[in-house]
Each structure stands twice: as structure tokens, then as C-alpha cells.
PDB file of C-alpha atoms in Angstrom:
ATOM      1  CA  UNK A   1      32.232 -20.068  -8.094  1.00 42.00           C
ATOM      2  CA  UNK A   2      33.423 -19.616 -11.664  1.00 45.00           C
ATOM      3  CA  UNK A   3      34.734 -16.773 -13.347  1.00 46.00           C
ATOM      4  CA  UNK A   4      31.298 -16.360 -14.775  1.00 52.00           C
ATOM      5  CA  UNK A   5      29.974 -15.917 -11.754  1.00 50.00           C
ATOM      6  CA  UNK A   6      32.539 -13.503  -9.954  1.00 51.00           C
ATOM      7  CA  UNK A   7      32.244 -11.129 -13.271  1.00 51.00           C
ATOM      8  CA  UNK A   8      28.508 -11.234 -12.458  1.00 53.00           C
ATOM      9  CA  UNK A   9      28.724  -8.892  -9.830  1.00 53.00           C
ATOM     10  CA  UNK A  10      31.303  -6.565 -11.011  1.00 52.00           C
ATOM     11  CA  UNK A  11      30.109  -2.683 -11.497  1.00 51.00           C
ATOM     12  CA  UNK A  12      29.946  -1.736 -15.238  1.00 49.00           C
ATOM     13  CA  UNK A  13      32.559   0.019 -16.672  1.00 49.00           C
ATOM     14  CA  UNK A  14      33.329   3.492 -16.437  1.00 49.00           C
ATOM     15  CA  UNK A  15      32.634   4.318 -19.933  1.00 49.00           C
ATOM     16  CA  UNK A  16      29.300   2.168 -20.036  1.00 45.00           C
ATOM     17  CA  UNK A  17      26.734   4.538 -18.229  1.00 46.00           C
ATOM     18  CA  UNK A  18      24.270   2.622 -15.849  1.00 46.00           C
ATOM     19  CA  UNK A  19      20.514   2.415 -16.706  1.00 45.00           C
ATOM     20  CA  UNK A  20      18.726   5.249 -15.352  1.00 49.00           C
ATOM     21  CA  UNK A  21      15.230   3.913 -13.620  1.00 50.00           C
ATOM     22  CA  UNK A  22      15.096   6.414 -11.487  1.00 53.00           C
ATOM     23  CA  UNK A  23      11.060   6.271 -11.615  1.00 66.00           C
ATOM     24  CA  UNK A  24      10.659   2.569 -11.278  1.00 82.00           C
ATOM     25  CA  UNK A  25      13.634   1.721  -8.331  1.00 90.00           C
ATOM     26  CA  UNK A  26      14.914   4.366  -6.004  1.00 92.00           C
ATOM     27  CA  UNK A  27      17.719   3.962  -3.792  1.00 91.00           C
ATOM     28  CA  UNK A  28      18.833   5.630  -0.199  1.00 91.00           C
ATOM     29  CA  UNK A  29      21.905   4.936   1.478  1.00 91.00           C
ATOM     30  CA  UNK A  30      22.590   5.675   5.130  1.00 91.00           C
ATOM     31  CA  UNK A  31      25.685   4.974   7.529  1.00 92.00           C
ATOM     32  CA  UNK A  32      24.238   4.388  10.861  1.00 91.00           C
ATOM     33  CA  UNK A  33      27.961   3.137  12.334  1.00 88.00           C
ATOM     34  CA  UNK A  34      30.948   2.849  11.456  1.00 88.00           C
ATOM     35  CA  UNK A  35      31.115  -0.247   9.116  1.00 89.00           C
ATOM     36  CA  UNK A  36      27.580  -0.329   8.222  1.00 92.00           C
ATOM     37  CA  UNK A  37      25.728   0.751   5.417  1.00 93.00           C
ATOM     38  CA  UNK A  38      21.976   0.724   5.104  1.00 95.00           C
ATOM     39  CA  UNK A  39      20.562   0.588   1.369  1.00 95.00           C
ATOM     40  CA  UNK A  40      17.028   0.941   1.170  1.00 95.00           C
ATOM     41  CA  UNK A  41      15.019   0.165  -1.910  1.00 95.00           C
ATOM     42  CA  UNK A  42      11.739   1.076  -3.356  1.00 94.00           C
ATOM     43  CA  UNK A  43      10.373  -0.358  -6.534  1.00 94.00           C
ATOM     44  CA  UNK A  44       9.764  -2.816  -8.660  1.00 94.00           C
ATOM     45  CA  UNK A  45      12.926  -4.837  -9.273  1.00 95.00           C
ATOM     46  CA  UNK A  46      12.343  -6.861 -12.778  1.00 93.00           C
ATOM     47  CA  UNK A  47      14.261  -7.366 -15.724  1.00 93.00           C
ATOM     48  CA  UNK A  48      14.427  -3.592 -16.629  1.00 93.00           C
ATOM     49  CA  UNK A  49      15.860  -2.600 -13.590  1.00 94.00           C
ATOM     50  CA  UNK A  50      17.523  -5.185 -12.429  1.00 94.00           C
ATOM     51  CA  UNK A  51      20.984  -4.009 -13.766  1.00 94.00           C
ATOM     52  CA  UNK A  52      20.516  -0.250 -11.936  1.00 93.00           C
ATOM     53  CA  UNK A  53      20.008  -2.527  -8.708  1.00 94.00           C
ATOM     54  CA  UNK A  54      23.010  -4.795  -9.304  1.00 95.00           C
ATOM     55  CA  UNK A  55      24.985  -1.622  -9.892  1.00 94.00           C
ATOM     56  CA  UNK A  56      24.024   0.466  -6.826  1.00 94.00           C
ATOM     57  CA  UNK A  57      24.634  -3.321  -4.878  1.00 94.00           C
ATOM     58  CA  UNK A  58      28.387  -2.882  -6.456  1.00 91.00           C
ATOM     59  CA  UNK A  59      29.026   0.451  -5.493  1.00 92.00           C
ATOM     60  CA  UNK A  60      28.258  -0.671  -1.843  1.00 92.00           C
ATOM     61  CA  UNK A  61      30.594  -3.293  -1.742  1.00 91.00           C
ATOM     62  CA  UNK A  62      32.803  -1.575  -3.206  1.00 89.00           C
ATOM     63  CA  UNK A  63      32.973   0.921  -0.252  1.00 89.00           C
ATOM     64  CA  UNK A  64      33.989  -1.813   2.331  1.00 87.00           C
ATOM     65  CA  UNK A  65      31.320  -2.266   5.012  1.00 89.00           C
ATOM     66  CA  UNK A  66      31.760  -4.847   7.241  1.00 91.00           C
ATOM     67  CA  UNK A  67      27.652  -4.979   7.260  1.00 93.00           C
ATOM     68  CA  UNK A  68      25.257  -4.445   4.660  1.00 94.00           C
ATOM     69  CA  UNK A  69      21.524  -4.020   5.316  1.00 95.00           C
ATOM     70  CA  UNK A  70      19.334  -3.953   2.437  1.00 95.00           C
ATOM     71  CA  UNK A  71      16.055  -2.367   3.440  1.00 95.00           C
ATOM     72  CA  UNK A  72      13.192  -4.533   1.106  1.00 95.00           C
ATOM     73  CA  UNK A  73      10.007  -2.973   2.773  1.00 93.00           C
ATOM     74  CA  UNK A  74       9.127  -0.967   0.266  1.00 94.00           C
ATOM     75  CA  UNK A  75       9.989  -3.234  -2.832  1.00 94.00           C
ATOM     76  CA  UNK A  76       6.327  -3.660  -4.689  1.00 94.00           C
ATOM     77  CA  UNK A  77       7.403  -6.974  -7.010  1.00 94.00           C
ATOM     78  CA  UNK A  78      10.482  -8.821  -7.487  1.00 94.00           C
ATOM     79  CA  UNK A  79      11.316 -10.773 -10.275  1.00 95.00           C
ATOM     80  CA  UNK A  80      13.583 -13.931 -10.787  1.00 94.00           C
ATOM     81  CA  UNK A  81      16.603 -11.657 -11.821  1.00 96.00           C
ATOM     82  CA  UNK A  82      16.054  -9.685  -8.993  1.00 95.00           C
ATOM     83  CA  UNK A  83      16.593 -12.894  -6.763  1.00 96.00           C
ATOM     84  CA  UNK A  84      19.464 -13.745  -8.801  1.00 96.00           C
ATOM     85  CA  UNK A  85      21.022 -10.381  -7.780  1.00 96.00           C
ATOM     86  CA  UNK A  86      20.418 -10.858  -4.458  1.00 96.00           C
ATOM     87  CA  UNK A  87      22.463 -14.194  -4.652  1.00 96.00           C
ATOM     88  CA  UNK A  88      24.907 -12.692  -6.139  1.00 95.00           C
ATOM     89  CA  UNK A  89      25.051 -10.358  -4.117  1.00 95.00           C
ATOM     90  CA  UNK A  90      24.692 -13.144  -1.076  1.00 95.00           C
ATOM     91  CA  UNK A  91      27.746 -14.938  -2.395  1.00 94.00           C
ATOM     92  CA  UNK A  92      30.101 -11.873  -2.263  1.00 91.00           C
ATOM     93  CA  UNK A  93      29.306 -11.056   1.088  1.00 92.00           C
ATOM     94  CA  UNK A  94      30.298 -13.885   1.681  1.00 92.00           C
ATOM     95  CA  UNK A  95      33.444 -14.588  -0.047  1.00 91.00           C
ATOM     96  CA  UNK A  96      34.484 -11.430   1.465  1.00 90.00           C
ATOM     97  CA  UNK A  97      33.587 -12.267   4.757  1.00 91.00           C
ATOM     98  CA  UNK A  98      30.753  -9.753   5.108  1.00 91.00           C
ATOM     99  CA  UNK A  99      27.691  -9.690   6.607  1.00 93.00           C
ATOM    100  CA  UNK A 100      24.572  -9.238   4.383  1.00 95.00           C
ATOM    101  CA  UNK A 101      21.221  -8.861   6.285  1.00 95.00           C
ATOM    102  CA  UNK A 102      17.863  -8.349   4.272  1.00 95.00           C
ATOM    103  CA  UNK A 103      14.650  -6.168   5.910  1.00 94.00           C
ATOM    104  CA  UNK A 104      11.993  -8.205   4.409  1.00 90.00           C
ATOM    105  CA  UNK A 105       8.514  -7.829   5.317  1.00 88.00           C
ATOM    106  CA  UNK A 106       7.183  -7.215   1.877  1.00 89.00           C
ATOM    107  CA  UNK A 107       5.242  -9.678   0.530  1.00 92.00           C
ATOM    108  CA  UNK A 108       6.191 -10.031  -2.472  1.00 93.00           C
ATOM    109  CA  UNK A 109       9.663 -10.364  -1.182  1.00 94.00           C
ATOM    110  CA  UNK A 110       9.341 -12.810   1.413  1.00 93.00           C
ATOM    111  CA  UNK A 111       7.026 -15.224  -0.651  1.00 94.00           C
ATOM    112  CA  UNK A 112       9.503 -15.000  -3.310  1.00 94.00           C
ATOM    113  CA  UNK A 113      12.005 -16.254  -1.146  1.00 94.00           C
ATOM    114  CA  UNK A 114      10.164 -19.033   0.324  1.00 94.00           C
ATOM    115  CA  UNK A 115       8.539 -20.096  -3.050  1.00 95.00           C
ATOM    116  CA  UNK A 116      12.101 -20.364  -4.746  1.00 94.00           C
ATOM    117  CA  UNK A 117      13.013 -22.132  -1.266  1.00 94.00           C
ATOM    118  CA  UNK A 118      16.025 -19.631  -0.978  1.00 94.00           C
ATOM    119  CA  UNK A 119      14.620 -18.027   2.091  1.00 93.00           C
ATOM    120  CA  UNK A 120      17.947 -20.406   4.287  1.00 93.00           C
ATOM    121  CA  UNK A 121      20.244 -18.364   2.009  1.00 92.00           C
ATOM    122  CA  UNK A 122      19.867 -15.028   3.411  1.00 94.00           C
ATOM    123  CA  UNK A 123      19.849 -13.557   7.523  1.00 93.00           C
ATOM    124  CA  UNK A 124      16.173 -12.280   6.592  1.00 93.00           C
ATOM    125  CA  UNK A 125      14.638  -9.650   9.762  1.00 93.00           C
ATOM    126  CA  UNK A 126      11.045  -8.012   9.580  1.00 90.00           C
ATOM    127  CA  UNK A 127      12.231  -4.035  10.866  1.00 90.00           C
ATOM    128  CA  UNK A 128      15.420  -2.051  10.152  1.00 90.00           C
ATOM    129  CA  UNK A 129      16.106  -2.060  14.165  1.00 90.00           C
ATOM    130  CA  UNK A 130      16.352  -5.572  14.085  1.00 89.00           C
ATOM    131  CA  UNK A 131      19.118  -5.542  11.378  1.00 89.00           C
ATOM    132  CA  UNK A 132      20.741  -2.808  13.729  1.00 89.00           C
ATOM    133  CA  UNK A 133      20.673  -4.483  16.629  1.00 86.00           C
ATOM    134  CA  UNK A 134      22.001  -7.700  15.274  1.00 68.00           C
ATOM    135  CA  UNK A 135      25.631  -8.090  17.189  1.00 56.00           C
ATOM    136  CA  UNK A 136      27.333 -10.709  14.764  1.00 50.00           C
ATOM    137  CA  UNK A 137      28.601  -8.493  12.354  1.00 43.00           C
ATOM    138  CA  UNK A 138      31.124 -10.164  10.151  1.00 41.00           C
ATOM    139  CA  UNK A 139      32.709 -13.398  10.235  1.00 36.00           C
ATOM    140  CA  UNK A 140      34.853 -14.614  13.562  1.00 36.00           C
ATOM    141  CA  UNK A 141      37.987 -16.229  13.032  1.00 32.00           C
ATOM    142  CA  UNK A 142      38.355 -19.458  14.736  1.00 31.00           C
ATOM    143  CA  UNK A 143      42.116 -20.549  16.148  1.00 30.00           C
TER     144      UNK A 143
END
């Protein structure tokens, strides 16, 4: 990955205020256990608010969860930037040897993914229990 690419999924800087889009994409957050956070996210993600959903995506990686579950069912369209943040945000979790899991039974979501044939790219489940329930969290070192 290039430098390019790691400054991709930085947060913005304190002085630069994040895009409010408050009526377009909403966020919740939830902590079921210890090392897991739940993001769920309802919307459209497209160009406009792609860069409020990048940011919120920083801010939970920035926390330190070993898991991260982002909840797609209620996500009405997603755009091509809205993929590329969730590559972005694909590749982090894994260069820091974290677990990303999407909930994706949204249509537009899941055809997205398997029209852009990225669909192998991401641990995809069709109910937040699923995600939960999934025992391999993180990365296991091998000797």
C-alpha cells in the first residue's frame, strides 16, 4: 500500500470540521463485548456523504476494537466511493490485524459487491447475530 493509500483513511484534521449529512447517512454505534464495536448505517452513501462515512469509519478504528461490525441493512444506495471506503476501510483492518465483518442483506449493497466482483474481499453475513456469533475474532498467530 502506498502512502497515498494509508493517508486515505486517516480522520480529517482537527481544525477541518467533518461534513454534516446528518439527513442523508445516520450512524449508531454499540459495544456489545468487550472488543467489539457495532456501527450501523442508514442512508444513502454517494459522493456527498461519502467523506462523513469515511470519518465516522476512522473514529472507530481509532478506538481499538479487535472486531468491527458494520451493520449495511438499512443502507438504501451505495455508490462507487462508498465501495472504495469500504476497501479502505477493508485494508486497515487488516494491516492492523482486525477483524472487519459487514451485515449485508441490502440489495443494493450486496449486488454492488458482487457486480464490482469484490464480494471475496469482505467476511459478508445476512443478520447482526451472525456477525456476533462469529468466534474468529482477530488474527491468530502461528509459531
Amino acid at each position: 500500500m502506498s502512502r497515498n493509500d494509508d493517508d486515505r483513511f486517516t480522520a480529517p484534521p482537527p481544525d477541518r470540521p467533518v461534513l454534516e449529512v446528518t439527513d442523508l447517512l445516520r450512524f449508531s454505534m454499540c459495544f456489545p463485548r468487550r472488543n467489539t464495536t457495532v456501527m450501523l448505517v442508514s442512508g444513502d452513501i454517494d459522493l456527498y456523504t461519502a467523506p462523513c462515512f469515511r470519518a465516522q469509519l476512522c473514529r472507530v478504528f481509532g478506538a481499538g476494537p479487535t472486531m468491527v461490525v458494520l451493520d449495511l441493512s438499512p443502507v438504501t444506495f451505495l455508490a462507487a466511493v462508498g465501495l472504495r471506503v469500504l476497501v479502505d476501510a477493508q485494508a486497515q483492518a487488516e494491516k492492523t490485524r482486525r477483524r472487519m465483518i459487514l451485515v449485508a442483506e441490502a440489495r443494493c449493497v450486496v449486488r454492488a459487491l458482487e457486480v464490482t466482483g469484490l464480494a471475496p474481499s469482505f467476511r459478508r453475513v445476512r443478520t447482526l447475530d451472525a456477525a456476533l456469533s462469529d468466534r474468529a475474532v482477530g488474527y491468530e498467530e502461528t509459531a
